Coordinates of C-alpha atoms and ligand atoms in Angstrom, one line a residue:
X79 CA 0.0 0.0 0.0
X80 CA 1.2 3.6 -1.3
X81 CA 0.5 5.1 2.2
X82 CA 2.8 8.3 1.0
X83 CA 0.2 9.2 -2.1
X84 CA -3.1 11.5 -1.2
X85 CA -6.0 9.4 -1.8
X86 CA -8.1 10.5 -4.5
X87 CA -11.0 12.3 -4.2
X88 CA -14.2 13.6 -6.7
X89 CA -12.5 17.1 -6.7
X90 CA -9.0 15.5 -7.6
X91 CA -10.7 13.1 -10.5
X92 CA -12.5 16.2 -11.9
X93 CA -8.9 18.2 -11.8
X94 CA -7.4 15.5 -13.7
X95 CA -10.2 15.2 -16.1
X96 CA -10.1 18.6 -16.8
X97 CA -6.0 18.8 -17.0
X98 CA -6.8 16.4 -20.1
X99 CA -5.2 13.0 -18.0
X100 CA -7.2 10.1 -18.8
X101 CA -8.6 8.3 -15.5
X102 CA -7.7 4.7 -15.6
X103 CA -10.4 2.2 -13.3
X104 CA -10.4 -1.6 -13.2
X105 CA -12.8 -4.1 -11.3
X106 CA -11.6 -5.3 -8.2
X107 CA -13.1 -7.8 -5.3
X108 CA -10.7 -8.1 -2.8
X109 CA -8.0 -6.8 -0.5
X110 CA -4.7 -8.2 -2.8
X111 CA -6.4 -7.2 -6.2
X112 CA -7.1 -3.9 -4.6
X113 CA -3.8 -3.1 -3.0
X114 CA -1.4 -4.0 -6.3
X115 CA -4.2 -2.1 -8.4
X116 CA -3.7 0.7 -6.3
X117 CA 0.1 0.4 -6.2
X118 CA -0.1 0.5 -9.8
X119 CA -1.7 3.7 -10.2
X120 CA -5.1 2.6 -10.6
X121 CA -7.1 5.7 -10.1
X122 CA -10.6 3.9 -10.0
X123 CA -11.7 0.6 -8.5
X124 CA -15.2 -0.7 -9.4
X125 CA -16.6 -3.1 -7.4
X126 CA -18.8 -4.6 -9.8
X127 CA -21.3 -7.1 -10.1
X128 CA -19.4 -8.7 -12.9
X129 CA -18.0 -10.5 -9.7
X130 CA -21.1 -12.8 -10.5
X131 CA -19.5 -13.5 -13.4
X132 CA -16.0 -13.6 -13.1
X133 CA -15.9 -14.6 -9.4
X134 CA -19.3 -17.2 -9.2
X135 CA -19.3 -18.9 -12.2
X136 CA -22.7 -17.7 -13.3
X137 CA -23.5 -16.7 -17.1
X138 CA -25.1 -13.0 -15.8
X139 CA -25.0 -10.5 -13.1
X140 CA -28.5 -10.9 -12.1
X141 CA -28.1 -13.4 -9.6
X142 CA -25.9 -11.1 -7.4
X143 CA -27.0 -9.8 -4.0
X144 CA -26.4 -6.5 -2.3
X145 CA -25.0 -8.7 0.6
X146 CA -22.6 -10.2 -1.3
X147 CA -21.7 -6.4 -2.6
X148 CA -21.2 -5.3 0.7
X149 CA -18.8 -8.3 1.3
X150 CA -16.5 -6.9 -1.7
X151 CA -16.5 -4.0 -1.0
X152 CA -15.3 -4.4 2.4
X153 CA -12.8 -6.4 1.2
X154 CA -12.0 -4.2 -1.5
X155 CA -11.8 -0.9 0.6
X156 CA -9.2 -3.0 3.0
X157 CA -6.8 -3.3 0.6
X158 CA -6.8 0.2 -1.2
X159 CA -5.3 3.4 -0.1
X160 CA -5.2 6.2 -3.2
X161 CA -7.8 4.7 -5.7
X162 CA -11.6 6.2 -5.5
X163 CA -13.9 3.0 -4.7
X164 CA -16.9 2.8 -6.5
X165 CA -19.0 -0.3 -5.8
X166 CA -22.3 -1.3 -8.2
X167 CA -25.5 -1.5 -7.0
X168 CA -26.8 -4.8 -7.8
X169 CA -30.3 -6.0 -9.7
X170 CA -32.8 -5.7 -7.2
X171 CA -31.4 -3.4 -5.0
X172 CA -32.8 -0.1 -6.5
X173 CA -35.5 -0.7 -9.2
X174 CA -37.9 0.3 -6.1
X175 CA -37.0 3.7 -6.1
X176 CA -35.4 6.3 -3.9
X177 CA -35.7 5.0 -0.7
X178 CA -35.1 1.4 -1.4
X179 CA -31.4 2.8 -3.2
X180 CA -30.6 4.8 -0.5
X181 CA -30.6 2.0 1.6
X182 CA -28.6 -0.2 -0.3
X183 CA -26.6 2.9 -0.9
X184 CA -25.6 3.5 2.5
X185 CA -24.9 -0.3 3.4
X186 CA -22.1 0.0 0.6
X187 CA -20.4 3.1 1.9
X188 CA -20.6 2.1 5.3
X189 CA -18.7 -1.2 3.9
X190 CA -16.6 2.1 2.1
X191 CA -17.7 2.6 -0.9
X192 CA -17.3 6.5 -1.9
X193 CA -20.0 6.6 -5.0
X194 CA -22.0 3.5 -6.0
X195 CA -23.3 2.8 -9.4
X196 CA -26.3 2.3 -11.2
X197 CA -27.6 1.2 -14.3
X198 CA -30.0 2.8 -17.0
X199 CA -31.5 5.9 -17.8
X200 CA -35.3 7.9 -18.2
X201 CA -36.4 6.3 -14.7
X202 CA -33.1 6.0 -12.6
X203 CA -33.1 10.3 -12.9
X204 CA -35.4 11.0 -9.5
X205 CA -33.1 7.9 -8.0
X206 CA -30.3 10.0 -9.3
X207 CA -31.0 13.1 -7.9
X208 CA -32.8 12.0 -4.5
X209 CA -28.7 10.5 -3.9
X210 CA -27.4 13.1 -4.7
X211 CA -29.2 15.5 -3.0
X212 CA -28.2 13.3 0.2
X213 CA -24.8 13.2 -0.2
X214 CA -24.0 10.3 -2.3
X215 CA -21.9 10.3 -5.4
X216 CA -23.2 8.5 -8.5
X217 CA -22.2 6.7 -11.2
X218 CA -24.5 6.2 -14.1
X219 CA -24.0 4.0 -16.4
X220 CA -25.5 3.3 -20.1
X221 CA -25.3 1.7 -23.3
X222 CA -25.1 -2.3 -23.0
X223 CA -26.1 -2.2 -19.2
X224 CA -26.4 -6.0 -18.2
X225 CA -28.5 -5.8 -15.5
X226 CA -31.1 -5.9 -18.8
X227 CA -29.3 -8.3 -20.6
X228 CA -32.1 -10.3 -21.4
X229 CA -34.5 -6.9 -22.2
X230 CA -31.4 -6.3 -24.7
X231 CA -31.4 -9.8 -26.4
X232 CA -27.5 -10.8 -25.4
X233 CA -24.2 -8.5 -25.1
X234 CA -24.6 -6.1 -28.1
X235 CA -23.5 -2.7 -29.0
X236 CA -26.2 -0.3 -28.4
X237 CA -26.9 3.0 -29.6
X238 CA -25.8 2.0 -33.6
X239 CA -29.1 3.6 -35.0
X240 CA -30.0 7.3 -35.0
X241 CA -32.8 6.8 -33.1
X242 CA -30.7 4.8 -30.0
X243 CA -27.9 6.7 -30.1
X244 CA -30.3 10.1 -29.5
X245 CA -32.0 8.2 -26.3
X246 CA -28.5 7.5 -25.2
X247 CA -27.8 11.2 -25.8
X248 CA -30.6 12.3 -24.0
X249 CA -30.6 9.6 -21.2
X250 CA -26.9 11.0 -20.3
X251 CA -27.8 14.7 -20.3
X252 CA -30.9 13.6 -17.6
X253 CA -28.5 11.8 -15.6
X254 CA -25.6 14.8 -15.9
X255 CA -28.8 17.2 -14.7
X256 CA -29.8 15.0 -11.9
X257 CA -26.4 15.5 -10.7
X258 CA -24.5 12.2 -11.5
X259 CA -21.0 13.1 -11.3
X260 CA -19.7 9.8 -13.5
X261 CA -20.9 7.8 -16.5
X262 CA -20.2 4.5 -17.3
X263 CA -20.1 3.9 -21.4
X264 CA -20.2 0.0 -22.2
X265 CA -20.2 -1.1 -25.9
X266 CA -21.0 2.0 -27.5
X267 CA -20.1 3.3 -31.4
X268 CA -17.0 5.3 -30.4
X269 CA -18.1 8.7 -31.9
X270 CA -21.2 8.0 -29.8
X271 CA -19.4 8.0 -26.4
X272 CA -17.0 10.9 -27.8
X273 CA -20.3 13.0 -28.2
X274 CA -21.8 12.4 -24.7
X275 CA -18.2 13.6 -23.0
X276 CA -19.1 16.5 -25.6
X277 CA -22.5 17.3 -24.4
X278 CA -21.7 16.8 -20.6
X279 CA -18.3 18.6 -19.9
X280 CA -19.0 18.3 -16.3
X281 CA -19.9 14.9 -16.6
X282 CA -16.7 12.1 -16.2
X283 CA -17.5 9.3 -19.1
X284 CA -15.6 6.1 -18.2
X285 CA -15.5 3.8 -21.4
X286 CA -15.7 0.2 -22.1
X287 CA -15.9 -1.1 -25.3
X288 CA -16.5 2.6 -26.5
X289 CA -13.4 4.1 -28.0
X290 CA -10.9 7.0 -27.0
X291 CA -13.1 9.8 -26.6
X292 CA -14.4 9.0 -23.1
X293 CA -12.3 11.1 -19.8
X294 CA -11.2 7.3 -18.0
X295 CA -11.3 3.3 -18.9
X296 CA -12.5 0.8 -17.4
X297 CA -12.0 -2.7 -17.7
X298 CA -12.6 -6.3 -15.6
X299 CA -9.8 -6.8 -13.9
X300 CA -10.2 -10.5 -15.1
X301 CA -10.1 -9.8 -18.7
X302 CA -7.2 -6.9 -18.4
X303 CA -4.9 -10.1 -16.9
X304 CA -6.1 -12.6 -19.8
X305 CA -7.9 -14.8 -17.6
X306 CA -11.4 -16.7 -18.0
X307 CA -12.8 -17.4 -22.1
X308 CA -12.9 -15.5 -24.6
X309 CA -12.7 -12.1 -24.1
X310 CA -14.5 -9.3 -25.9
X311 CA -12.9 -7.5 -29.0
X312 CA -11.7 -4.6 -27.4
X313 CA -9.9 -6.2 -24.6
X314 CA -6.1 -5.8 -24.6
X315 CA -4.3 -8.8 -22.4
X316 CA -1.6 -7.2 -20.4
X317 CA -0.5 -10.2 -19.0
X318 CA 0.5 -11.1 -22.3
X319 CA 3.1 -8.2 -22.2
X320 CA 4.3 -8.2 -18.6
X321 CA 6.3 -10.7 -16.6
X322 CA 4.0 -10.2 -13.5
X323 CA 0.8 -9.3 -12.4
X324 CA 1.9 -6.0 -11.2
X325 CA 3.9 -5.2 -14.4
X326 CA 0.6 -5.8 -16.4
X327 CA -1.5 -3.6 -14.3
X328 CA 1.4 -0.9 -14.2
X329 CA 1.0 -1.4 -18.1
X330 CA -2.7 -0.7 -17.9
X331 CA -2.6 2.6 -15.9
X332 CA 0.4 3.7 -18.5
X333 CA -1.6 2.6 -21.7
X334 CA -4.8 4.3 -20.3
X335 CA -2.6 7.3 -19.4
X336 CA -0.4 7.8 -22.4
X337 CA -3.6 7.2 -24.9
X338 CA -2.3 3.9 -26.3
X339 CA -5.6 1.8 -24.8
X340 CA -8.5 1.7 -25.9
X341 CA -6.8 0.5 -29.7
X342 CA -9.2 1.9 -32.1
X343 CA -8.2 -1.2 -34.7
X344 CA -10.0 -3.4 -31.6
X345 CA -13.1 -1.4 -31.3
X346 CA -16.2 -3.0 -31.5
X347 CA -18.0 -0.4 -33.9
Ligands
LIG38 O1 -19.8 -4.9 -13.2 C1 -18.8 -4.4 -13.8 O2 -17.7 -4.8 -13.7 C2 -19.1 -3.2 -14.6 C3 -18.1 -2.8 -15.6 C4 -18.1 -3.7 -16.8 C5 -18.2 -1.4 -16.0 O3 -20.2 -2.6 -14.5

């Protein structure tokens, strides 16, 4: 643990965002991940509910529970020390409405989550902006949300058409309004994304799957070190390129950083 650098705060992200230095974030579920993540650079750690799949074994996200969220993320927040924690808010745990996401809210940051993320847009905005309005930072997140992978019909790009990439459009400004501070991109045309930073300059996009024009990357920590199937187009394997597991990660942060990840010639669209 890098005990010497400040930890990371929204105020700090937004400074580097707006000094033009991509933010580089990668899943992580527990303490070690966390810690040579951190010591890597890492400036984001996500929490997510991929853990269902990359963790469990299951095919989808949806069987995750917000217990087993607040479990990682306890785990997660042991190990780090600079890196902003973000931890997702699982299926289930929000499509109630405000109060019911509040509460799941707070169980994560009390487990030490600093913003929690949520997925979709048009009726997450009063969710949105009752969190916000009581002190929690969001993360949105659009485009191929898989929380509604089955509403979706499987793991595609979304927002191809004119008519999909103007609800994206609009589903991000609503978000941006309601006072989300960060917005997760996954599988979108990259011009798409690239627009969305460009509409929302106080917004922070964080891309996956869609291109260079986002402010930060994301990626599963799983598929970043090569491990589990097939992976999807646009993931680089780092492990392939470094001797060790913190070499690879350090490779990560400096690829994100220096502009050289995401490749465009590996973009989905
Ligand atoms: O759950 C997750 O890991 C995510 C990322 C793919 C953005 O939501």
């Amino acid at each position: 643990m890098n005990e010497t650098a400040k930890p990371l705060t929204l105020h700090a992200l937004r400074t580097m965002q707006a000094r033009g230095e991509h933010i580089a974030v990668l899943t992580a579920y527990d303490a070690t991940f966390a810690r040579a993540a951190d010591a890597a650079g890492v400036d984001g750690l996500l929490v997510g509910d991929s853990l269902g799949m990359v963790l469990q074994g299951h095919a989808s996200t949806l069987p995750v529970t917000l217990a087993e969220m607040v479990y990682h993320t306890r785990c997660v927040h042991l190990g780090r020390w600079r890196a902003w924690l973000i931890a997702d808010l699982p299926f289930g745990s929000y499509h109630e409405g405000p109060e019911q996401t509040l509460r799941s809210s707070v169980a994560l940051m009390q487990a030490g989550a600093q913003m929690v993320k949520l997925e979709g847009g048009g009726w997450t905005v009063p969710v949105v902006r009752f969190l916000v309005e009581r002190g929690v930072p969001v993360c949105a997140h659009l485009g191929l949300t898989p929380q509604s992978v089955h509403a979706l019909g499987g793991w595609r790009v979304q927002g191809r058409d004119d008519a999909g990439a103007a609800l994206l459009r609009q589903q991000a400004r609503e978000l941006a309004e309601a006072g989300a501070a960060m917005l997760v991109l996954e599988l979108v045309p990259a011009a798409l994304a690239a627009a969305v930073q460009a509409d929302n300059p106080g917004l922070m996009t964080i891309g996956i799957g869609a291109g260079a024009g986002t402010a930060g990357q994301v990626l599963v920590l799983h598929d970043a070190l090569g491990l589990g199937g097939k992976p999807p187009r646009f993931v680089r394997n780092f492990m392939a390129e470094g001797g060790s597991i913190a070499d690879a990660l350090g490779r990560y942060v400096a690829a994100v950083k220096d502009g050289s990840f995401p490749d465009p010639a590996l973009h989905a669209c």
